[in-house]
Short mmCIF file of C-alpha atoms and ligand atoms in Angstrom, two decimals:
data_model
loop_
_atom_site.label_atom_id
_atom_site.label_comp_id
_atom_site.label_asym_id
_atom_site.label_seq_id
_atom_site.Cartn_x
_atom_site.Cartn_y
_atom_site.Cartn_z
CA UNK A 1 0.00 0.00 0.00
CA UNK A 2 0.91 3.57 -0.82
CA UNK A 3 1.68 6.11 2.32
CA UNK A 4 -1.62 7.66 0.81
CA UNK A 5 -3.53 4.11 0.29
CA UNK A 6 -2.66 3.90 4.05
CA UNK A 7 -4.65 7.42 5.34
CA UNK A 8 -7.98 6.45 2.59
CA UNK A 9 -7.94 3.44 3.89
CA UNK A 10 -8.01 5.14 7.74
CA UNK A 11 -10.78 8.16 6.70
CA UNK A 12 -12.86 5.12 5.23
CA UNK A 13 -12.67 2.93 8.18
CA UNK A 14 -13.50 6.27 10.25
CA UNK A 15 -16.61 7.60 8.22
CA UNK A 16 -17.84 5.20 5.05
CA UNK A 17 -16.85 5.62 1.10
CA UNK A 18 -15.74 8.49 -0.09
CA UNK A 19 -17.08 9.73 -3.95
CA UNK A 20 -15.25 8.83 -6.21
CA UNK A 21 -14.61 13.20 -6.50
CA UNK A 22 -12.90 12.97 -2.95
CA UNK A 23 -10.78 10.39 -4.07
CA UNK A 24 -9.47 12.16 -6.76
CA UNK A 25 -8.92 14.93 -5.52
CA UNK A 26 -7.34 13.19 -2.27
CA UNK A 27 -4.65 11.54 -4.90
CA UNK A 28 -3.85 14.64 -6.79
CA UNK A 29 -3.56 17.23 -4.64
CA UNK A 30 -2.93 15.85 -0.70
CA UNK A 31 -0.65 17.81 0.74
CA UNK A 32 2.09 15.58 1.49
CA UNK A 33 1.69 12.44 -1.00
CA UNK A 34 -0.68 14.18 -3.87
CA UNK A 35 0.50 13.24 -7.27
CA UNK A 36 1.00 17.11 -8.34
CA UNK A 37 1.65 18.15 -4.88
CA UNK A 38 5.44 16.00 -4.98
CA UNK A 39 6.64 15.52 -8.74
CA UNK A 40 7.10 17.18 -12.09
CA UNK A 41 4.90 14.44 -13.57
CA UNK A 42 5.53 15.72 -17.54
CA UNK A 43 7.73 14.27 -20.18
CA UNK A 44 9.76 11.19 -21.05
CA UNK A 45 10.28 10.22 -17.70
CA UNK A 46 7.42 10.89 -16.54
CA UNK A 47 3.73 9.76 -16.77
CA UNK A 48 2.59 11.48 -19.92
CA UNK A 49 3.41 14.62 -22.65
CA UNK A 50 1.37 17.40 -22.92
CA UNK A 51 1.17 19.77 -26.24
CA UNK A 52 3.28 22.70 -25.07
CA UNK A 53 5.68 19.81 -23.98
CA UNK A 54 5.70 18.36 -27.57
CA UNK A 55 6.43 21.74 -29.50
CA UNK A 56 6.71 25.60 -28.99
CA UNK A 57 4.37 26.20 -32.04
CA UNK A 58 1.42 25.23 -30.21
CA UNK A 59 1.71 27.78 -27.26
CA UNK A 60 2.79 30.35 -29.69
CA UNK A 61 -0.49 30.07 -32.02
CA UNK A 62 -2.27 30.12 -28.43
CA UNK A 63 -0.82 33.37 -27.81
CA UNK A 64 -1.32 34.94 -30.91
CA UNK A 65 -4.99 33.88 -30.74
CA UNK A 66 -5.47 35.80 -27.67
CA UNK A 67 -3.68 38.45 -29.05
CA UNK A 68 -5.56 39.24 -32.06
CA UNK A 69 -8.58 39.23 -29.58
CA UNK A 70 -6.63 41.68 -27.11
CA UNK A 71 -6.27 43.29 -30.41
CA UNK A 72 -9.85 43.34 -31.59
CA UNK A 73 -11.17 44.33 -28.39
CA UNK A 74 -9.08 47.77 -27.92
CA UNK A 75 -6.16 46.85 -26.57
CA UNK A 76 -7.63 47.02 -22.89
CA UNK A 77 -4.55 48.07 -20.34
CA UNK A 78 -3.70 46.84 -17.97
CA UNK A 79 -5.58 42.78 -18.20
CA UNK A 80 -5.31 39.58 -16.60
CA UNK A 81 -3.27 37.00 -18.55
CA UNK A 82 -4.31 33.95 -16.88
CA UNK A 83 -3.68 29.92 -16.99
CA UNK A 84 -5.33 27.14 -14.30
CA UNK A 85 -3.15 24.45 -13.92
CA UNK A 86 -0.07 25.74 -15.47
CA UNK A 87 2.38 22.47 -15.23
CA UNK A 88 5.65 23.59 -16.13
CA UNK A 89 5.08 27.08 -16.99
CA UNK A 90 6.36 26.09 -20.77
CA UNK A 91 2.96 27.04 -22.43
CA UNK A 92 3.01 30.26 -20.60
CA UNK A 93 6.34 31.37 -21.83
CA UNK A 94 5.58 30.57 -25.64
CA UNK A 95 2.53 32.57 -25.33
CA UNK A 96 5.03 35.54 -23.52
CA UNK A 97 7.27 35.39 -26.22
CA UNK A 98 4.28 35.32 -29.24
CA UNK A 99 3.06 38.25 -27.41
CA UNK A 100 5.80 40.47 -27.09
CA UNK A 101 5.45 40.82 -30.95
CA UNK A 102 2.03 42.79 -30.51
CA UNK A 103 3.16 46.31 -29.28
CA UNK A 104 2.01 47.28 -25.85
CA UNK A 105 0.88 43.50 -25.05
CA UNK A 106 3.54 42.39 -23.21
CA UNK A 107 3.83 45.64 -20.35
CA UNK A 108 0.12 45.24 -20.23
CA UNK A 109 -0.22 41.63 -18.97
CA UNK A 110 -0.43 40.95 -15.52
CA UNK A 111 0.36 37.15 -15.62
CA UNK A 112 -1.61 34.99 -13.18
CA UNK A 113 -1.28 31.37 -12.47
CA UNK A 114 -3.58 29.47 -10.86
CA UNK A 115 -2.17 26.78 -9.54
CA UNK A 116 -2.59 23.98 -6.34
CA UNK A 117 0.44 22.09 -5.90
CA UNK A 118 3.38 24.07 -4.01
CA UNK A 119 5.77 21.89 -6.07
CA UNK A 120 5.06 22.94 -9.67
CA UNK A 121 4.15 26.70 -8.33
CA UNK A 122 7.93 26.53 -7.64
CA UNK A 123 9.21 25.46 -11.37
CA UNK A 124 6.88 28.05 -12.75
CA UNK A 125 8.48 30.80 -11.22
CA UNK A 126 11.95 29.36 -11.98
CA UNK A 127 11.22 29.13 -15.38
CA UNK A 128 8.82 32.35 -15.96
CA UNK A 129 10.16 34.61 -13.31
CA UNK A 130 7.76 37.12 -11.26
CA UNK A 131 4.30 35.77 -11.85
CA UNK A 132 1.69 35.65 -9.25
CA UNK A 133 0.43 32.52 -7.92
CA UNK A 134 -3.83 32.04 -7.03
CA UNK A 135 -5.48 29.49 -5.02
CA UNK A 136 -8.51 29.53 -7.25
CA UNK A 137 -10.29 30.97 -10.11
CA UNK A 138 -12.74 33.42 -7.19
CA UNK A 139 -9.57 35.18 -6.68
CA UNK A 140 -9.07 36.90 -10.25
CA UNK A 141 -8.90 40.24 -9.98
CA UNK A 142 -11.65 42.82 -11.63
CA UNK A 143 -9.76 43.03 -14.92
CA UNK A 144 -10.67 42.20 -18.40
CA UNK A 145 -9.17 38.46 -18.38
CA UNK A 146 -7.19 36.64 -21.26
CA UNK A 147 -6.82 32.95 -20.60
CA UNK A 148 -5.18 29.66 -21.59
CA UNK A 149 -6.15 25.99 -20.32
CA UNK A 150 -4.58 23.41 -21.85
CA UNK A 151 -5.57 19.94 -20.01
CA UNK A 152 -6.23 21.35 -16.78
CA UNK A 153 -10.06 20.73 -16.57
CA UNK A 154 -9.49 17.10 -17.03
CA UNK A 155 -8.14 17.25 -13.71
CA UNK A 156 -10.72 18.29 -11.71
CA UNK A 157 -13.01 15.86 -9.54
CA UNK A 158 -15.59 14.21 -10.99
CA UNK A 159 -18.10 12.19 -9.52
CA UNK A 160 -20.21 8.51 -11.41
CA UNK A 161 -23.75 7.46 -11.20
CA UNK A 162 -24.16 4.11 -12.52
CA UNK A 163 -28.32 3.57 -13.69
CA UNK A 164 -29.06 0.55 -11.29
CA UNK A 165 -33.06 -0.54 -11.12
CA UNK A 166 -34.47 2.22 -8.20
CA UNK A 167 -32.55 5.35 -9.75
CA UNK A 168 -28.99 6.21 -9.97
CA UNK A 169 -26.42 4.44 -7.64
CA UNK A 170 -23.06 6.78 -7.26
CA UNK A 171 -19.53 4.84 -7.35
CA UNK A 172 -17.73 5.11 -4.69
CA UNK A 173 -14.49 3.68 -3.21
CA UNK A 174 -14.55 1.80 -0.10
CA UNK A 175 -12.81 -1.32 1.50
CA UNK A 176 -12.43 -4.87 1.12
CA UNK A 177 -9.86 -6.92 2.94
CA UNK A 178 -7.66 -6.61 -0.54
CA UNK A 179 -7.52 -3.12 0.05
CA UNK A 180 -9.37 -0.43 -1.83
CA UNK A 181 -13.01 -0.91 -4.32
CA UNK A 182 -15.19 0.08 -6.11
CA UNK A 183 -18.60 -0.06 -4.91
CA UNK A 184 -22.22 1.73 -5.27
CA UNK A 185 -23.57 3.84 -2.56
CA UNK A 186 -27.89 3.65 -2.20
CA UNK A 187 -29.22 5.06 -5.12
CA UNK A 188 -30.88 8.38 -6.05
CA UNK A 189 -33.17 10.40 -8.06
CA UNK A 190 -31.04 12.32 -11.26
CA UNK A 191 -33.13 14.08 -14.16
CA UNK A 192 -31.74 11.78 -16.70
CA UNK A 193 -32.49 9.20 -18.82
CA UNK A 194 -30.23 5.97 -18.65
CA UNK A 195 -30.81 1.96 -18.93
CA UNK A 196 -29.05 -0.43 -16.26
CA UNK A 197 -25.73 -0.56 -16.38
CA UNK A 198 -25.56 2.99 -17.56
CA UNK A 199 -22.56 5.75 -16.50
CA UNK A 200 -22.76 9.28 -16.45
CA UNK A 201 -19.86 11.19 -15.25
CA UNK A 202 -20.73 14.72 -13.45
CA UNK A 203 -17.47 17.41 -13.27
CA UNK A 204 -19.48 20.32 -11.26
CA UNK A 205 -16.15 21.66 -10.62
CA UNK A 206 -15.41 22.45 -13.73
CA UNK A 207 -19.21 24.37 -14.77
CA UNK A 208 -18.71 26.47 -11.53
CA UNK A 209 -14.98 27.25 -12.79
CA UNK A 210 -16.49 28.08 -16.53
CA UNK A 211 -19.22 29.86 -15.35
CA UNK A 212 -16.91 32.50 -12.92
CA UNK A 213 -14.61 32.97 -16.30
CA UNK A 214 -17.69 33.59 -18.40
CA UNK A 215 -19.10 35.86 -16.33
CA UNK A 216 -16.00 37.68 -16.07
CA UNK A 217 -15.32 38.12 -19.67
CA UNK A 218 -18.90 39.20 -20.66
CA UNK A 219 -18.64 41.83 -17.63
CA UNK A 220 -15.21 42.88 -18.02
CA UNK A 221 -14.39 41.68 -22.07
CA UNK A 222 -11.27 39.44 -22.57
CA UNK A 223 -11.10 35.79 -24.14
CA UNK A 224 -10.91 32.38 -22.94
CA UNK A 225 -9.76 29.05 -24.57
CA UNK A 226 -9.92 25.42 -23.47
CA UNK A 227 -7.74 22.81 -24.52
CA UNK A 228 -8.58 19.32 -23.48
CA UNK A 229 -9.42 15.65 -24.13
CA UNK A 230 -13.26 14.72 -24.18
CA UNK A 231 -16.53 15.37 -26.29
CA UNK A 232 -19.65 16.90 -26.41
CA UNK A 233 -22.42 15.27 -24.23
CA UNK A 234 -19.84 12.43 -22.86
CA UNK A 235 -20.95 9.35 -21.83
CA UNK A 236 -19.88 6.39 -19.54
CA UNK A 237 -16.70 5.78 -17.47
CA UNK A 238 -13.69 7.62 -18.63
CA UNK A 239 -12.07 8.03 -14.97
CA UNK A 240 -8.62 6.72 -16.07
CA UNK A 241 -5.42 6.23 -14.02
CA UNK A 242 -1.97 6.79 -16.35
CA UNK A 243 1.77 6.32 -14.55
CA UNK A 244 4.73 6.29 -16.50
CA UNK A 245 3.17 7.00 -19.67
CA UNK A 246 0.60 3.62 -19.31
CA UNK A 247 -3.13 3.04 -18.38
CA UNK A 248 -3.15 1.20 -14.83
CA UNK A 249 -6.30 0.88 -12.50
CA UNK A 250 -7.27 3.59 -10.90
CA UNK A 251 -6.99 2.17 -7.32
CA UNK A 252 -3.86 0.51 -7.66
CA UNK A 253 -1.23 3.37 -6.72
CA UNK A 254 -3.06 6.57 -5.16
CA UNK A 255 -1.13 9.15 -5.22
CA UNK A 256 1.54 7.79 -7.78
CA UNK A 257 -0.49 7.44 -10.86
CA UNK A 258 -2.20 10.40 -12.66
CA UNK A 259 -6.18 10.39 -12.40
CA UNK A 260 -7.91 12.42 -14.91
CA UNK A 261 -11.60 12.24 -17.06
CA UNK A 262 -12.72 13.47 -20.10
CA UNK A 263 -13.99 16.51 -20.27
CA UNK A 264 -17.60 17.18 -21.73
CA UNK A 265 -17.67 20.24 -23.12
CA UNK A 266 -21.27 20.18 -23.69
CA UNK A 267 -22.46 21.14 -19.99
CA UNK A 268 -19.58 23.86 -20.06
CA UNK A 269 -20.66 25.75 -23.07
CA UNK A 270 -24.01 25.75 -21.35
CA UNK A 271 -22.46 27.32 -18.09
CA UNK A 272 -20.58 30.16 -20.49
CA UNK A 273 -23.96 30.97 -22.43
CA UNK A 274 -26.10 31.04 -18.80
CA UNK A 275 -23.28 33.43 -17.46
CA UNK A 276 -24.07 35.52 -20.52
CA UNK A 277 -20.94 34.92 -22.81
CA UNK A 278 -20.25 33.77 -26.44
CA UNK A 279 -18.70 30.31 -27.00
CA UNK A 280 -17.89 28.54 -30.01
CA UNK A 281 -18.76 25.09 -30.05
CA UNK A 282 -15.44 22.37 -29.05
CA UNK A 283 -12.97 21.91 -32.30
CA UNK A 284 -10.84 19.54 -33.20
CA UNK A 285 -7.54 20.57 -31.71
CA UNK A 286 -5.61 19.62 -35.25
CA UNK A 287 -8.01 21.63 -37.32
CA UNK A 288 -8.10 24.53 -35.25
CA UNK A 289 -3.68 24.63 -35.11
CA UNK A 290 -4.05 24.28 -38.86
CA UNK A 291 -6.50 26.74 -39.10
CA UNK A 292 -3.99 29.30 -37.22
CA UNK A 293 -0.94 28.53 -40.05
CA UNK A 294 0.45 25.97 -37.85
CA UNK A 295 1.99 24.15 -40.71
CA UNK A 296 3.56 27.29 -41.82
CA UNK A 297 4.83 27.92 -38.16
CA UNK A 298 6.69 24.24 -37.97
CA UNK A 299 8.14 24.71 -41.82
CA UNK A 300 9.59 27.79 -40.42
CA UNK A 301 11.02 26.11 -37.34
CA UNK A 302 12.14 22.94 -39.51
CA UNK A 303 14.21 25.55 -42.11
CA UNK A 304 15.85 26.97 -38.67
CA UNK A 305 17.23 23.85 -37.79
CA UNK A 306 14.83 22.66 -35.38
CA UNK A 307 14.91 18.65 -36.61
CA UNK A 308 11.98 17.49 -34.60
CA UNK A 309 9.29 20.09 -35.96
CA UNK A 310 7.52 18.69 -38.33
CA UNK A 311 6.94 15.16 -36.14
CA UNK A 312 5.37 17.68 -33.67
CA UNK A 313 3.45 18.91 -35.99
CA UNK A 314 1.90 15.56 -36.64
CA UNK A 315 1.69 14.86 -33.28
CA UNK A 316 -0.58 18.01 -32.61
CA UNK A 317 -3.04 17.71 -35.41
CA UNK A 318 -2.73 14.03 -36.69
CA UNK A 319 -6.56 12.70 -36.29
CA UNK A 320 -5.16 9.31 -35.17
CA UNK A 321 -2.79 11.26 -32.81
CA UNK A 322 -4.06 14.28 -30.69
CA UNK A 323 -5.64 16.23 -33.54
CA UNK A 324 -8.93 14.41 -32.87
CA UNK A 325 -9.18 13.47 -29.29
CA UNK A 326 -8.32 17.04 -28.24
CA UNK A 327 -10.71 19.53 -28.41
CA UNK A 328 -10.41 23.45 -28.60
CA UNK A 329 -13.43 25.83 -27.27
CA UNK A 330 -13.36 29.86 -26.54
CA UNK A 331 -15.22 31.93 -25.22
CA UNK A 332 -15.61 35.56 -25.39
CA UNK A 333 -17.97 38.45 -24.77
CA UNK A 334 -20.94 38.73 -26.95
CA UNK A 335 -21.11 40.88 -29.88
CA UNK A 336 -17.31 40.82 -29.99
CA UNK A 337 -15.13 39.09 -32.57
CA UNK A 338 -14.72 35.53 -31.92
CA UNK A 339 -11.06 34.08 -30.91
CA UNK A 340 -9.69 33.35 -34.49
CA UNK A 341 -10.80 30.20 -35.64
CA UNK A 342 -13.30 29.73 -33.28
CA UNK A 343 -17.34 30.62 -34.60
CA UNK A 344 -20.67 30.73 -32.01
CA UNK A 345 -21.80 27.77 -30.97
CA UNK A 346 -25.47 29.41 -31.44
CA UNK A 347 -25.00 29.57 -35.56
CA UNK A 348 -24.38 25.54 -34.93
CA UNK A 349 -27.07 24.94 -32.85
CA UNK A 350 -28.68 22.32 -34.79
CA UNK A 351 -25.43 20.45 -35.61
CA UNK A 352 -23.44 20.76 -32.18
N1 SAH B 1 -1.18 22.91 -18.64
C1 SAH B 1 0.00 22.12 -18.41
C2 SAH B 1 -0.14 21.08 -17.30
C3 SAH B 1 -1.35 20.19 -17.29
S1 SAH B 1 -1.36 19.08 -15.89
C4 SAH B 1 0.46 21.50 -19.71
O1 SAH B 1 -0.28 21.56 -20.69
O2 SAH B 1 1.57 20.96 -19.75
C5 SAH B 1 -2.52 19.78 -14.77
C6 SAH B 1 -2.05 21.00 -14.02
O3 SAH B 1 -3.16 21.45 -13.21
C7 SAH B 1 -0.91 20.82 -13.04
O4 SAH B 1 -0.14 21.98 -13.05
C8 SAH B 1 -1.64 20.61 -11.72
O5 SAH B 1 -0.83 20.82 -10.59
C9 SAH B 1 -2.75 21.61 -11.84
N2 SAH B 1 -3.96 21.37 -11.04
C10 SAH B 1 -4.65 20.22 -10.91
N3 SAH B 1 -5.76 20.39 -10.15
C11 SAH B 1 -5.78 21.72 -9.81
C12 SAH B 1 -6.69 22.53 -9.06
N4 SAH B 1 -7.78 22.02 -8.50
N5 SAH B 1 -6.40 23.85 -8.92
C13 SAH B 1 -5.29 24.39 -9.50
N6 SAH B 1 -4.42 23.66 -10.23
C14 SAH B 1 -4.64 22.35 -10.38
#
């Protein structure tokens, strides 16, 4: 048993399951033996790449995007240039660096990182300098707000329901003389539809985070956009556990394996439009970087000697690589321009 299996195990002994939310969150971020809280968990040797990580070009075309919206929107002074769940800080600095190439930007940003584990807020400031470090999304300042997330949502809690005969039964973990399991706690009433056997996933988390941002940028103007794996109106169990760089279950190493779910973008667009903001509908994350010249960008880099560019570039956009499973959404104020590339979800209604 992990150090962290160890305390679970005690808090379930002490008061019954825990959701499956608690759990996750428990393994990510405790305080001593959290999986962000103790290790830079990105890379080769680590547990798995993320798109900054593979290639600058993708953090730069980020950048610019928000730029051109800075841009469009009159150049407010001074803004909030903000990113959840910043990892390494490298997706932050390509953006920086896109940015300083739009006149005035740069001086104009106040950069904010929003980030929980004291570990990583300590290689972001080595490697971006003087930013300022938030608890939590409640604590952005009154500003119009520019902001990246690039697999941070996927992150965040999420609780099951599994459709059982008398309503919906949620999964929780509790104890067995192995160790940790899986079981179903008394079932409940849920407005949805399901057959037995069913799984719905349910990230409020994330709609309360969406909905503070959206109401933000309608309020204050500014631009948001969310990268992540996921789909619209998900469906079933896609809690997964990932440690050095392969799928394990999720209740095998707590605190040493990565926990994340997909993200459904479709109750998040819903949260940005009830908090009275535009948002396009979720993109593939290869057609919107090709969309932005991000062929061009890696021709560029290949010509300047960088030898692994183009193989990024397939990386990023390939539909059987990320291009597909990763999807891009924005959001920005209404009757503004959208974030290039991105159009309203409400001209898509019917096909969304
Ligand atoms: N965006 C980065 C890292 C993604 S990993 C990249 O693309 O490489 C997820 C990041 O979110 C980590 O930095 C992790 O510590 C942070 N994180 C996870 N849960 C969080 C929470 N509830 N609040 C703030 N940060 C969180």
């Amino acid at each position: 048993m992990t150090p962290l299996a160890e305390i679970i195990a005690q808090r379930i002994r002490a008061t019954g399951p825990i959701t499956l939310a608690d759990y996750m969150e428990l393994c990510l971020l405790h305080p001593r033996y959290g999986y962000y809280a103790t290790r830079d968990p990105f890379g080769q040797a680590g547990d798995f790449t993320t798109a900054p990580e593979i290639s600058q070009i993708f953090g730069e075309l980020c950048g610019l995007a928000l730029a051109q919206t800075w841009m469009d929107q009159g150049r407010p002074a001074p803004f909030t240039l903000a990113e959840p769940g910043p990892g390494r800080g490298t997706l932050m600095a390509d953006m920086l660096r896109a940015m300083r190439a739009v006149p005035g930007m740069f001086k104009a940003a106040d950069v904010t990182l929003i980030e929980a584990s004291p570990h990583l807020r300590g290689v972001q400031s080595e490697n971006l300098g003087d930013v300022r470090h938030l608890d939590g999304i409640e604590e952005l300042p009154d500003k119009p707000l520019f902001m990246m997330a690039n697999e941070f949502f996927d992150a965040l809690p999420v609780r099951q329901f599994q459709r059982v005969e008398e309503g919906w039964a949620e999964r929780v973990v509790g104890l067995d003389k192995d160790g940790l399991r899986m079981g179903l706690a008394p079932p409940v009433d849920l407005p949805r539809a399901g057959r037995i056997g069913d799984i719905v996933e349910d990230c409020s988390a994330a709609v309360a985070i969406i909905e503070a941002i959206a109401g933000r940028i309608a309020a204050r103007g500014g631009a948001a956009i969310i990268v992540d794996y996921g789909g619209w109106n998900g469906y079933g169990d896609t809690f997964q556990a990932l440690r050095a760089h392969a799928p394990e279950d999720p209740l095998a190493h707590p605190g040493e394996a990565d926990l994340t779910a997909h993200v459904d973008f479709a109750p998040l667009a819903a949260a940005a439009i009830r908090a009275g903001a535009e948002v396009s509908r979720p993109l593939h994350q290869g057609d919107w970087l090709l969309s932005l010249g991000a062929e061009a960008r890696a021709r560029r880099l290949a010509d300047a000697g960088d030898a692994g560019a183009m193989d990024a570039l397939r990386r990023l956009t390939r539909p059987d690589e990320m291009g597909h499973l990763f999807k891009a959404m924005a959001i920005w104020p209404k009757g503004a321009l959208p974030v290039p590339g991105f159009d309203a979800l409400r001209h898509h209604a019917d096909d969304a």
